[in-house]
Each structure stands twice: as structure tokens, then as C-alpha cells.
Amino acid sequence: RLLMDLSPIGEAVLIAREGRRLKAYKDSVGVLTIGIGHTSAAGPPLVTAGLTITSAECDAIFARDVRTYVAAVRKGLKVPVSQNAFDALVSICYNIGPGAFATSTFLKRINAGDTAGARDAILMWNKPAAIITRREAEAAQFVTAYTSALPRATTSQKPIAVAAPVIAVMHPEVPTPVIVPVTPAPVRWSLGNWLTTWLMKPFYG
């Protein structure tokens, strides 16, 4: 059984929701934050007033942080979910924290097989008021397959842009198609490049 992970679409919309700031600031509830929604509660670095980071440091912090939240969602789920639902749950967990996620009503309802009730319970996390449009977008993402619609960062924004054409592929764990970006490129084969590919195969594994 393969473990689910945050998809490229899920990551893109999470970053859009959190924003990207290289200088420390206070979020809507006064918590010092930096990078892509990083707070001291998520681990190092400790966020202090006036702290600045580079773009590369921002990406590294996010990559480390997001592993924590993906792990929390994997641990909390006792039933299979679609890729869009998993991505939405990582986004919510990133916002409310692993502790709150683990004891949430929506997680209990998901594990009980109550998808509609879980969606309604997601919307209960509506404080402060500034979070409501994000939570509505996460609730919609939770129940809407990417084949039907791409997610929004908030309900007041347009769906995230996918630069490349997309195709539907099957996630190995659940039967819900997942949208992933692809960049199609025509390939013209000749006897020469076929032989080159065949001969070089041992070097590429």
C-alpha cells in the first residue's frame, strides 16, 4: 500500500493560500510568521521580529514543514480518501496544526465514512473571520475532484493556474483520478536514436 502525498496541485494551492514572505510579519491573529506560513510552532527557525530569509531558505523551510503536516494527515486517516481530499486536509492541518487536526470533528466524520458531514465540520473552523474564504475553498477542494474543477486559494479568487496541459492519471491508492501537469513533447524515432537509447540503457538504469 503506497502512502499518499501532497500533489503538485495541492502544493500550489497551499502556497497560494499561505503566501510567500521573506521578512517576518504578524498573521491575522498576531503570530509572527515568515516564508510560506512558517511559525515557530512548526519548528526551526524561531521567528523573531525583523527576521529575514532568502528565497532558497524559504523553499527549504516549507519543504521541511510540509512533511510534518503530510505525516499528521496520514496518521489521522483511517480510511482511503481521494487526492483532492487529501490535499485539502494537508492545507487545513498546515493552518490549524497537527494537534487540532488529530482531535477535529471533521477527521472523526471522515473516518466514520461521513463525507458530507466532514465537509460541514471543516466549515466550523471559521475563526478569525479572515479565514472563512480560505476554509470555504478548502471544503470545496475536499469534495471536488480535480477532473471537475481546480481548487481556489480562497472563494474570492480564481482557480489556481496550471501552466502546462494536464492529464488524468490514477493514484495508486484510491480510484479517484488525479490531475497532474505534463509537458507533452513529440518524439521522432529513427534507427540511429533507437540504437543509441538501447546501448545507453545500462548507464541510466
mmCIF file of C-alpha atoms in Angstrom:
data_model
loop_
_atom_site.group_PDB
_atom_site.id
_atom_site.type_symbol
_atom_site.label_atom_id
_atom_site.label_comp_id
_atom_site.label_asym_id
_atom_site.label_seq_id
_atom_site.Cartn_x
_atom_site.Cartn_y
_atom_site.Cartn_z
ATOM 1 C CA ARG A 1 0.000 0.000 0.000
ATOM 2 C CA LEU A 2 1.566 3.253 -1.128
ATOM 3 C CA LEU A 3 1.370 6.253 1.165
ATOM 4 C CA MET A 4 -0.447 9.281 -0.184
ATOM 5 C CA ASP A 5 1.430 12.530 -0.604
ATOM 6 C CA LEU A 6 0.645 16.147 -1.362
ATOM 7 C CA SER A 7 0.140 16.508 -5.111
ATOM 8 C CA PRO A 8 1.655 19.306 -7.245
ATOM 9 C CA ILE A 9 -1.774 20.928 -7.443
ATOM 10 C CA GLY A 10 -2.258 20.628 -3.695
ATOM 11 C CA GLU A 11 1.142 22.185 -3.081
ATOM 12 C CA ALA A 12 0.494 25.057 -5.490
ATOM 13 C CA VAL A 13 -2.825 25.995 -3.895
ATOM 14 C CA LEU A 14 -1.390 25.660 -0.366
ATOM 15 C CA ILE A 15 1.393 28.105 -1.240
ATOM 16 C CA ALA A 16 -1.185 30.459 -2.749
ATOM 17 C CA ARG A 17 -3.194 30.321 0.477
ATOM 18 C CA GLU A 18 -0.235 30.919 2.757
ATOM 19 C CA GLY A 19 1.578 33.492 0.639
ATOM 20 C CA ARG A 20 5.337 33.902 0.457
ATOM 21 C CA ARG A 21 7.110 36.480 2.619
ATOM 22 C CA LEU A 22 10.866 36.735 3.189
ATOM 23 C CA LYS A 23 10.562 39.088 6.170
ATOM 24 C CA ALA A 24 8.814 38.226 9.440
ATOM 25 C CA TYR A 25 5.285 39.579 9.874
ATOM 26 C CA LYS A 26 2.295 39.048 12.163
ATOM 27 C CA ASP A 27 -0.543 36.961 10.792
ATOM 28 C CA SER A 28 -4.247 37.666 11.270
ATOM 29 C CA VAL A 29 -4.120 36.566 14.915
ATOM 30 C CA GLY A 30 -0.823 38.263 15.734
ATOM 31 C CA VAL A 31 1.542 35.289 15.424
ATOM 32 C CA LEU A 32 4.984 36.027 13.984
ATOM 33 C CA THR A 33 5.248 34.283 10.627
ATOM 34 C CA ILE A 34 7.754 34.061 7.788
ATOM 35 C CA GLY A 35 8.233 32.263 4.493
ATOM 36 C CA ILE A 36 5.251 30.186 3.414
ATOM 37 C CA GLY A 37 3.173 30.372 6.572
ATOM 38 C CA HIS A 38 6.014 29.229 8.848
ATOM 39 C CA THR A 39 5.653 29.915 12.565
ATOM 40 C CA SER A 40 7.889 28.921 15.461
ATOM 41 C CA ALA A 41 5.345 26.226 16.411
ATOM 42 C CA ALA A 42 6.306 24.321 13.257
ATOM 43 C CA GLY A 43 9.945 24.071 14.337
ATOM 44 C CA PRO A 44 13.124 25.916 13.354
ATOM 45 C CA PRO A 45 13.823 28.615 12.537
ATOM 46 C CA LEU A 46 12.465 30.553 15.506
ATOM 47 C CA VAL A 47 10.568 33.505 14.035
ATOM 48 C CA THR A 48 11.549 36.792 15.626
ATOM 49 C CA ALA A 49 10.655 40.379 14.748
ATOM 50 C CA GLY A 50 12.859 41.635 11.937
ATOM 51 C CA LEU A 51 13.955 38.147 10.801
ATOM 52 C CA THR A 52 14.650 37.857 7.080
ATOM 53 C CA ILE A 53 15.375 34.786 4.959
ATOM 54 C CA THR A 54 16.458 34.127 1.385
ATOM 55 C CA SER A 55 14.223 32.628 -1.270
ATOM 56 C CA ALA A 56 16.184 29.367 -1.071
ATOM 57 C CA GLU A 57 15.783 29.273 2.716
ATOM 58 C CA CYS A 58 12.053 29.894 2.292
ATOM 59 C CA ASP A 59 11.745 26.871 -0.006
ATOM 60 C CA ALA A 60 13.798 24.676 2.336
ATOM 61 C CA ILE A 61 11.714 25.639 5.374
ATOM 62 C CA PHE A 62 8.479 24.931 3.502
ATOM 63 C CA ALA A 63 9.734 21.549 2.273
ATOM 64 C CA ARG A 64 10.576 20.577 5.861
ATOM 65 C CA ASP A 65 7.348 21.965 7.330
ATOM 66 C CA VAL A 66 5.040 20.342 4.818
ATOM 67 C CA ARG A 67 6.464 16.877 5.631
ATOM 68 C CA THR A 68 5.232 17.336 9.203
ATOM 69 C CA TYR A 69 1.684 18.095 8.095
ATOM 70 C CA VAL A 70 1.557 15.366 5.471
ATOM 71 C CA ALA A 71 2.665 12.896 8.161
ATOM 72 C CA ALA A 72 -0.048 14.162 10.524
ATOM 73 C CA VAL A 73 -2.756 13.675 7.901
ATOM 74 C CA ARG A 74 -1.503 10.184 7.053
ATOM 75 C CA LYS A 75 -1.527 9.269 10.730
ATOM 76 C CA GLY A 76 -5.011 10.636 11.338
ATOM 77 C CA LEU A 77 -6.727 8.996 8.367
ATOM 78 C CA LYS A 78 -8.081 5.501 8.913
ATOM 79 C CA VAL A 79 -9.890 5.261 5.564
ATOM 80 C CA PRO A 80 -8.810 5.907 1.953
ATOM 81 C CA VAL A 81 -9.603 9.351 0.532
ATOM 82 C CA SER A 82 -9.303 10.950 -2.888
ATOM 83 C CA GLN A 83 -6.247 13.007 -3.826
ATOM 84 C CA ASN A 84 -8.193 16.279 -3.727
ATOM 85 C CA ALA A 85 -9.483 15.414 -0.245
ATOM 86 C CA PHE A 86 -6.006 14.530 0.991
ATOM 87 C CA ASP A 87 -4.590 17.806 -0.359
ATOM 88 C CA ALA A 88 -7.380 19.788 1.293
ATOM 89 C CA LEU A 89 -6.694 18.090 4.624
ATOM 90 C CA VAL A 90 -2.970 18.887 4.429
ATOM 91 C CA SER A 91 -3.897 22.520 3.773
ATOM 92 C CA ILE A 92 -6.204 22.604 6.792
ATOM 93 C CA CYS A 93 -3.669 20.827 9.002
ATOM 94 C CA TYR A 94 -0.988 23.315 7.906
ATOM 95 C CA ASN A 95 -3.277 26.083 9.153
ATOM 96 C CA ILE A 96 -4.672 24.661 12.402
ATOM 97 C CA GLY A 97 -1.766 22.418 13.460
ATOM 98 C CA PRO A 98 -1.402 18.633 13.898
ATOM 99 C CA GLY A 99 -2.833 18.611 17.427
ATOM 100 C CA ALA A 100 -6.085 20.317 16.468
ATOM 101 C CA PHE A 101 -6.300 18.236 13.304
ATOM 102 C CA ALA A 102 -6.000 14.953 15.217
ATOM 103 C CA THR A 103 -8.930 15.773 17.524
ATOM 104 C CA SER A 104 -11.127 17.553 14.962
ATOM 105 C CA THR A 105 -14.759 16.649 14.319
ATOM 106 C CA PHE A 106 -14.193 16.599 10.578
ATOM 107 C CA LEU A 107 -11.491 13.917 10.917
ATOM 108 C CA LYS A 108 -13.782 11.790 13.073
ATOM 109 C CA ARG A 109 -16.509 12.095 10.434
ATOM 110 C CA ILE A 110 -14.133 11.232 7.596
ATOM 111 C CA ASN A 111 -13.031 8.082 9.398
ATOM 112 C CA ALA A 112 -16.699 7.224 10.014
ATOM 113 C CA GLY A 113 -17.402 7.495 6.274
ATOM 114 C CA ASP A 114 -19.456 10.682 6.553
ATOM 115 C CA THR A 115 -18.022 12.822 3.742
ATOM 116 C CA ALA A 116 -20.866 15.350 3.680
ATOM 117 C CA GLY A 117 -20.717 15.740 7.447
ATOM 118 C CA ALA A 118 -16.949 16.137 7.291
ATOM 119 C CA ARG A 119 -17.288 18.942 4.762
ATOM 120 C CA ASP A 120 -19.738 20.745 7.055
ATOM 121 C CA ALA A 121 -17.392 20.266 10.011
ATOM 122 C CA ILE A 122 -14.487 21.791 8.070
ATOM 123 C CA LEU A 123 -16.552 24.965 7.784
ATOM 124 C CA MET A 124 -16.854 25.109 11.578
ATOM 125 C CA TRP A 125 -13.210 26.248 11.677
ATOM 126 C CA ASN A 126 -14.206 29.810 10.855
ATOM 127 C CA LYS A 127 -12.214 31.926 13.311
ATOM 128 C CA PRO A 128 -10.916 34.535 12.742
ATOM 129 C CA ALA A 129 -13.320 35.907 10.129
ATOM 130 C CA ALA A 130 -10.419 36.442 7.713
ATOM 131 C CA ILE A 131 -10.040 32.656 7.406
ATOM 132 C CA ILE A 132 -13.588 31.988 6.198
ATOM 133 C CA THR A 133 -12.991 32.304 2.433
ATOM 134 C CA ARG A 134 -9.958 30.007 2.716
ATOM 135 C CA ARG A 135 -11.926 27.456 4.718
ATOM 136 C CA GLU A 136 -14.759 27.535 2.172
ATOM 137 C CA ALA A 137 -12.229 26.888 -0.593
ATOM 138 C CA GLU A 138 -10.691 24.003 1.361
ATOM 139 C CA ALA A 139 -14.134 22.487 1.950
ATOM 140 C CA ALA A 140 -14.859 22.712 -1.774
ATOM 141 C CA GLN A 141 -11.478 21.177 -2.605
ATOM 142 C CA PHE A 142 -12.218 18.346 -0.166
ATOM 143 C CA VAL A 143 -15.295 17.219 -2.118
ATOM 144 C CA THR A 144 -14.422 18.271 -5.693
ATOM 145 C CA ALA A 145 -12.274 16.039 -7.889
ATOM 146 C CA TYR A 146 -9.578 17.830 -9.855
ATOM 147 C CA THR A 147 -11.120 16.391 -13.019
ATOM 148 C CA SER A 148 -14.190 18.522 -12.287
ATOM 149 C CA ALA A 149 -12.535 21.765 -11.147
ATOM 150 C CA LEU A 150 -9.169 23.018 -9.971
ATOM 151 C CA PRO A 151 -9.122 24.365 -6.407
ATOM 152 C CA ARG A 152 -9.075 28.007 -5.357
ATOM 153 C CA ALA A 153 -6.857 29.571 -2.737
ATOM 154 C CA THR A 154 -9.953 31.319 -1.382
ATOM 155 C CA THR A 155 -13.511 31.558 -2.649
ATOM 156 C CA SER A 156 -12.844 35.170 -3.682
ATOM 157 C CA GLN A 157 -10.044 34.144 -6.063
ATOM 158 C CA LYS A 158 -9.890 32.306 -9.368
ATOM 159 C CA PRO A 159 -8.821 28.644 -9.522
ATOM 160 C CA ILE A 160 -5.068 28.131 -9.444
ATOM 161 C CA ALA A 161 -3.347 28.351 -12.804
ATOM 162 C CA VAL A 162 -1.792 25.229 -14.242
ATOM 163 C CA ALA A 163 0.845 26.331 -16.708
ATOM 164 C CA ALA A 164 1.119 23.082 -18.640
ATOM 165 C CA PRO A 165 -1.652 20.942 -20.152
ATOM 166 C CA VAL A 166 -2.974 18.343 -17.758
ATOM 167 C CA ILE A 167 -3.960 14.708 -17.982
ATOM 168 C CA ALA A 168 -5.837 12.468 -15.583
ATOM 169 C CA VAL A 169 -3.910 9.585 -14.013
ATOM 170 C CA MET A 170 -4.906 7.105 -11.366
ATOM 171 C CA HIS A 171 -3.485 7.478 -7.886
ATOM 172 C CA PRO A 172 -2.201 4.058 -6.832
ATOM 173 C CA GLU A 173 -4.081 4.105 -3.530
ATOM 174 C CA VAL A 174 -7.577 5.305 -4.453
ATOM 175 C CA PRO A 175 -9.760 5.111 -7.579
ATOM 176 C CA THR A 176 -10.164 8.879 -7.969
ATOM 177 C CA PRO A 177 -8.342 10.379 -10.977
ATOM 178 C CA VAL A 178 -5.675 12.916 -10.107
ATOM 179 C CA ILE A 179 -4.789 15.885 -12.306
ATOM 180 C CA VAL A 180 -1.077 16.327 -12.785
ATOM 181 C CA PRO A 181 0.770 18.821 -15.001
ATOM 182 C CA VAL A 182 2.542 17.380 -18.011
ATOM 183 C CA THR A 183 4.562 18.896 -20.796
ATOM 184 C CA PRO A 184 3.965 16.842 -23.937
ATOM 185 C CA ALA A 185 6.803 16.726 -26.425
ATOM 186 C CA PRO A 186 6.674 14.998 -29.805
ATOM 187 C CA VAL A 187 9.291 12.303 -30.244
ATOM 188 C CA ARG A 188 10.546 11.298 -33.683
ATOM 189 C CA TRP A 189 12.335 7.998 -33.636
ATOM 190 C CA SER A 190 14.937 6.875 -36.130
ATOM 191 C CA LEU A 191 17.061 3.748 -36.247
ATOM 192 C CA GLY A 192 20.020 5.804 -35.018
ATOM 193 C CA ASN A 193 18.441 7.221 -31.855
ATOM 194 C CA TRP A 194 16.746 3.906 -31.096
ATOM 195 C CA LEU A 195 20.133 2.186 -31.125
ATOM 196 C CA THR A 196 21.653 4.992 -29.021
ATOM 197 C CA THR A 197 18.886 4.658 -26.404
ATOM 198 C CA TRP A 198 19.231 0.877 -26.324
ATOM 199 C CA LEU A 199 23.002 0.993 -25.981
ATOM 200 C CA MET A 200 22.927 3.666 -23.243
ATOM 201 C CA LYS A 201 20.241 1.895 -21.211
ATOM 202 C CA PRO A 202 22.719 0.230 -18.786
ATOM 203 C CA PHE A 203 24.054 3.666 -17.835
ATOM 204 C CA TYR A 204 20.633 5.037 -16.994
ATOM 205 C CA GLY A 205 19.416 2.022 -15.103
#
